[in-house]
Short mmCIF file of C-alpha atoms in Angstrom, two decimals:
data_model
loop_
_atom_site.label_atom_id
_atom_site.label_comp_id
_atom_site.label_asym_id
_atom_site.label_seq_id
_atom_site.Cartn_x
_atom_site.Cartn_y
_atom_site.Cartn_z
CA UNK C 278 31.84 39.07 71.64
CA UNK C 279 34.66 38.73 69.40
CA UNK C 280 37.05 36.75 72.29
CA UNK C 281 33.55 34.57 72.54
CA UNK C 282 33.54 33.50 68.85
CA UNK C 283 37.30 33.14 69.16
CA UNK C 284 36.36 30.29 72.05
CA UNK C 285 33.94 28.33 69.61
CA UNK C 286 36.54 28.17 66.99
CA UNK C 287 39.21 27.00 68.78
CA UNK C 288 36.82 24.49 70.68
CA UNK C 289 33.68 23.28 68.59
CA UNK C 290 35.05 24.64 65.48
CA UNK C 291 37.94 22.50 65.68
CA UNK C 292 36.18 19.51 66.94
CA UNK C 293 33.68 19.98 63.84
CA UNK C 294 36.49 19.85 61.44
CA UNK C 295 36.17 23.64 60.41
CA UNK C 296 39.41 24.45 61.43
CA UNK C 297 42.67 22.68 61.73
CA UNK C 298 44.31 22.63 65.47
CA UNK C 299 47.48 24.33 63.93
CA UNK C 300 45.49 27.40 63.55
CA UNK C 301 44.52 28.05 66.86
CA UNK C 302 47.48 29.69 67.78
CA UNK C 303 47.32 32.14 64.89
CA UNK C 304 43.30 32.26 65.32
CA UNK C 305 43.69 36.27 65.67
CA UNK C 306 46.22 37.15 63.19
CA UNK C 307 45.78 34.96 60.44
CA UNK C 308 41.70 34.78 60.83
CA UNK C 309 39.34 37.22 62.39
CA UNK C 310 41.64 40.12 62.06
CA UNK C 311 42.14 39.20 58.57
CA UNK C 312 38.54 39.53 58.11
CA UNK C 313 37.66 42.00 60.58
CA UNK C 314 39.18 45.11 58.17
CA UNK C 315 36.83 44.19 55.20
CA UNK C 316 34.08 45.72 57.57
CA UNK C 317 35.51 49.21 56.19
CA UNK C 318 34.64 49.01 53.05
CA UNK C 319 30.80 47.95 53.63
CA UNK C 320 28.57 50.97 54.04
CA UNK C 321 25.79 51.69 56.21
CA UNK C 322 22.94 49.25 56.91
CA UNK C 323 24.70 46.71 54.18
CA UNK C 324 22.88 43.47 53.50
CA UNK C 325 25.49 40.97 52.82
CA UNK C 326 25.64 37.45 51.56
CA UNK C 327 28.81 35.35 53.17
CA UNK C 328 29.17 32.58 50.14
CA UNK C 329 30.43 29.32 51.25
CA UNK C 330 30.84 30.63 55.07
CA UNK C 331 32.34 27.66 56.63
CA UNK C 332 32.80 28.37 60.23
CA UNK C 333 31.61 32.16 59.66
CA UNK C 334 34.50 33.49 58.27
CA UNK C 335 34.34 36.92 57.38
CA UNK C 336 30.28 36.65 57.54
CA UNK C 337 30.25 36.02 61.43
CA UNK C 338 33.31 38.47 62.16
CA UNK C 339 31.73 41.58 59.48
CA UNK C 340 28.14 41.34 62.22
CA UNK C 341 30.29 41.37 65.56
CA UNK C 342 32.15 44.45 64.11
CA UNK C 343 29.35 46.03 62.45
CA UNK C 344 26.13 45.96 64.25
CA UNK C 345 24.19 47.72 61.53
CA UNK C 346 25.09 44.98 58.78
CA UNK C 347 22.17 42.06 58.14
CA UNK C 348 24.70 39.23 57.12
CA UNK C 349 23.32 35.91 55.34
CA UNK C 350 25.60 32.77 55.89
CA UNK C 351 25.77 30.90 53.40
CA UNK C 352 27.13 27.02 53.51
CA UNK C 353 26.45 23.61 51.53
CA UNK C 354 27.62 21.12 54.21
CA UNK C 355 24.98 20.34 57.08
CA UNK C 356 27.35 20.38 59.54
CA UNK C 357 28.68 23.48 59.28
CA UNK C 358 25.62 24.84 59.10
CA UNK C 359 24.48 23.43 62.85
CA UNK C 360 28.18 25.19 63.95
CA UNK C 361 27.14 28.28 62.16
CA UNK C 362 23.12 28.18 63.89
CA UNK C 363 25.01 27.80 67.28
CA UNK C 364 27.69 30.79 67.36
CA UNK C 365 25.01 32.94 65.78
CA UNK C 366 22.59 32.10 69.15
CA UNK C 367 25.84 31.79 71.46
CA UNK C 368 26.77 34.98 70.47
CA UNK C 369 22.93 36.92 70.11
CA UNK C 370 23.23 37.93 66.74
CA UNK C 371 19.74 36.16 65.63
CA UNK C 372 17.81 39.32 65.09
CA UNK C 373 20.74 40.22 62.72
CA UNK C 374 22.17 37.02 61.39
CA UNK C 375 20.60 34.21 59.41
CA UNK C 376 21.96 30.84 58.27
CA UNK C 377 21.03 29.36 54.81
CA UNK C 378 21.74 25.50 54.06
CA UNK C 379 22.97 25.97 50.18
CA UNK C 380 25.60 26.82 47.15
CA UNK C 381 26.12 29.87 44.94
CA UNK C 382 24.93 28.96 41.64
CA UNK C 383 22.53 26.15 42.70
CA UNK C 384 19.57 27.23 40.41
CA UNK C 385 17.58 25.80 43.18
CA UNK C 386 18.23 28.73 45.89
CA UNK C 387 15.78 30.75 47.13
CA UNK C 388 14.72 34.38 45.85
CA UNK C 389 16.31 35.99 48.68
CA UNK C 390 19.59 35.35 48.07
CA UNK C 391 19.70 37.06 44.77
CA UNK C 392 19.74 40.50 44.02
CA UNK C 393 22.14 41.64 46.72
CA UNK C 394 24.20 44.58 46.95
CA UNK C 395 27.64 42.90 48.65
CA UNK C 396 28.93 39.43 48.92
CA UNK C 397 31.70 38.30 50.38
CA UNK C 398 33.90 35.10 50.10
CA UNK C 399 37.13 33.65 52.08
CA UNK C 400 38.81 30.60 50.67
CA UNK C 401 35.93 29.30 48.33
CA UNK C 402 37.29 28.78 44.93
CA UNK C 403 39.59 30.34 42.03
CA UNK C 404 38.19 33.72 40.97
CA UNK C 405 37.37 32.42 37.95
CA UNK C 406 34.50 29.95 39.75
CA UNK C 407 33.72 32.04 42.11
CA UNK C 408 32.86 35.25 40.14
CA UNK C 409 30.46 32.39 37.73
CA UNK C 410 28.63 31.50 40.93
CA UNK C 411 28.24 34.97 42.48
CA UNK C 412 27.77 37.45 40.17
CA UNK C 413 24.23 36.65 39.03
CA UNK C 414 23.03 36.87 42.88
CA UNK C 415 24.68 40.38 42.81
CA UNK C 416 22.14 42.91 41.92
CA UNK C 417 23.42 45.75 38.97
CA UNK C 418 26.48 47.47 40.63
CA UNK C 419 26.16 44.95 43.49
CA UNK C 420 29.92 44.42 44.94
CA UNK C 421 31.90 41.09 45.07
CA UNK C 422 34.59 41.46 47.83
CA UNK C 423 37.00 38.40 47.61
CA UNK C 424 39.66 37.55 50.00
CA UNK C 425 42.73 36.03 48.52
CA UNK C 426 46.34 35.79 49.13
CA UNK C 427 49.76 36.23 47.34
CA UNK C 428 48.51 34.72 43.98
CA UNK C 429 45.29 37.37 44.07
CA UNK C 430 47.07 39.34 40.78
CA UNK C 431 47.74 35.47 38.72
CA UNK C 432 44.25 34.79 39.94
CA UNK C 433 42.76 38.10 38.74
CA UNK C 434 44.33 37.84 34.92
CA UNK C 435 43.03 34.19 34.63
CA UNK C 436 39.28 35.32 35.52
CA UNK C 437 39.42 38.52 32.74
CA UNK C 438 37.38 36.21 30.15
CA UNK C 439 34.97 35.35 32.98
CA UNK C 440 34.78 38.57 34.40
CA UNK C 441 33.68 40.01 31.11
CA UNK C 442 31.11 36.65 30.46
CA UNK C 443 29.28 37.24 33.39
CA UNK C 444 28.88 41.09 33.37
CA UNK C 445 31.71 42.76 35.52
CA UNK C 446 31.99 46.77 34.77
CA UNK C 447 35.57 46.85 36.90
CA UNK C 448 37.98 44.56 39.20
CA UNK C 449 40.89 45.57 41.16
CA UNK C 450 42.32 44.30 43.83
CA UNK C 451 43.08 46.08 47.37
CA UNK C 452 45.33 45.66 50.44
CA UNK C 453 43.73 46.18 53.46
CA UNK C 454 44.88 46.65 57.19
CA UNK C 455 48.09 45.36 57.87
CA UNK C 456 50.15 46.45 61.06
CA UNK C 457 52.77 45.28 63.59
CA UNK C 458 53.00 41.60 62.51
CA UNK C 459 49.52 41.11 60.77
CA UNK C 460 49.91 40.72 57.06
CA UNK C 461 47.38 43.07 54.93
CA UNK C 462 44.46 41.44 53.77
CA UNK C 463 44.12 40.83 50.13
CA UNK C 464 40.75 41.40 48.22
CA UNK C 465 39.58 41.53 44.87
CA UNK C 466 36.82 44.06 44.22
CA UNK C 467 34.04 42.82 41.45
CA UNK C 468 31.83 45.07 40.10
CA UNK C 469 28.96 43.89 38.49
CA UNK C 470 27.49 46.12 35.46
CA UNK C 471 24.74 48.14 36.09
CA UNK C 472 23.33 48.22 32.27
CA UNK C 473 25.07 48.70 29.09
CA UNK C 474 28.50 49.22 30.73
CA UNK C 475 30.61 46.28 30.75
CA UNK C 476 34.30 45.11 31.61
CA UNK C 477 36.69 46.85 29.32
CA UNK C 478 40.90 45.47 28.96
CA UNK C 479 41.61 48.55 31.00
CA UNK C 480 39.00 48.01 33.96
CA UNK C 481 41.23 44.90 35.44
CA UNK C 482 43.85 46.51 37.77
CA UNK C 483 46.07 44.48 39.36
#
């Protein structure tokens, strides 16, 4: 299944504009495996929310490795929305996989995107943004998992006034995988508070 969703990106994915043709040589390394090792942190049966999907990036990859997951792509931009409807029927993952047309803190969205447990996010927006939109769909001690790169740490000290605004009880960040020639993935880890505890100097670890 994996080698399947590999095909669309580097075909209709490209041709959609969701990924550049420079990237299809690096499609493994760089992409799914990149977001194939956050699947270890999720635990069993987790419902997650994939915030500003784009071509299903780690949403699509976190259901082909995890069969017990329910995964909710979520994505503004009506085209990518029709790519992400397509691989989730090319690849038979409708029973577990659902597309929503829509943006993380859009008052508008619908009841059942809030109160989750885990979102994730690849390549959406500065921490600072991103935690703003996503931490009031989180339910109390719902997880953020964000995938960053090199600048994860400057990123993580700019969002501390944020973090503590919007009701984070701990952030660190964590290297994940990385083997042979694969870089380790980067993620920052948002907790949000589950009641009177709240994000204290010492709770940001970078």
């Amino acid at each position: 299944m994996a080698r399947t969703y590999a095909e669309l990106l580097a075909g209709d994915g490209v041709s959609h504009g969701l990924l550049g043709p420079r990237e299809v040589p690096r499609l493994w390394d760089r992409h799914l495996l990149n977001c194939a090792v956050l699947a270890d942190e999720l635990p069993e049966g987790a419902d997650v929310l994939d915030v500003g999907s784009g071509a299903g990036l780690p949403g699509l990859v976190l259901a082909i490795r995890r069969p017990d997951v329910s995964v909710s792509l979520m994505e503004p931009m009506l085209r990518r929305t029709e790519f992400l409807k397509g691989a989730v029927e090319r690849l038979g993952l409708k029973e577990q996989v659902d597309v929503v047309r829509g943006r993380a803190g859009d008052p508008a969205n619908p009841p059942r995107l809030h109160n989750r447990d885990w979102i994730v996010a690849r390549a959406v927006a500065p921490l600072d943004r991103l935690v703003e939109w996503c931490l009031p769909l989180l339910a109390p001690g719902g997880r953020l998992l964000a995938l960053k790169g090199a600048r994860a740490g400057d990123e993580l000290a700019a969002a501390t006034s944020t973090l503590r605004k919007v009701g984070a009880a701990a952030a660190d960040i964590r290297h994940l995988g990385g083997y042979a020639d694969v870089e380790p993935t980067v993620v920052v880890v948002v907790e949000k508070s589950s009641g009177s505890i709240r994000l204290a100097k010492g709770d940001v670890r970078r």
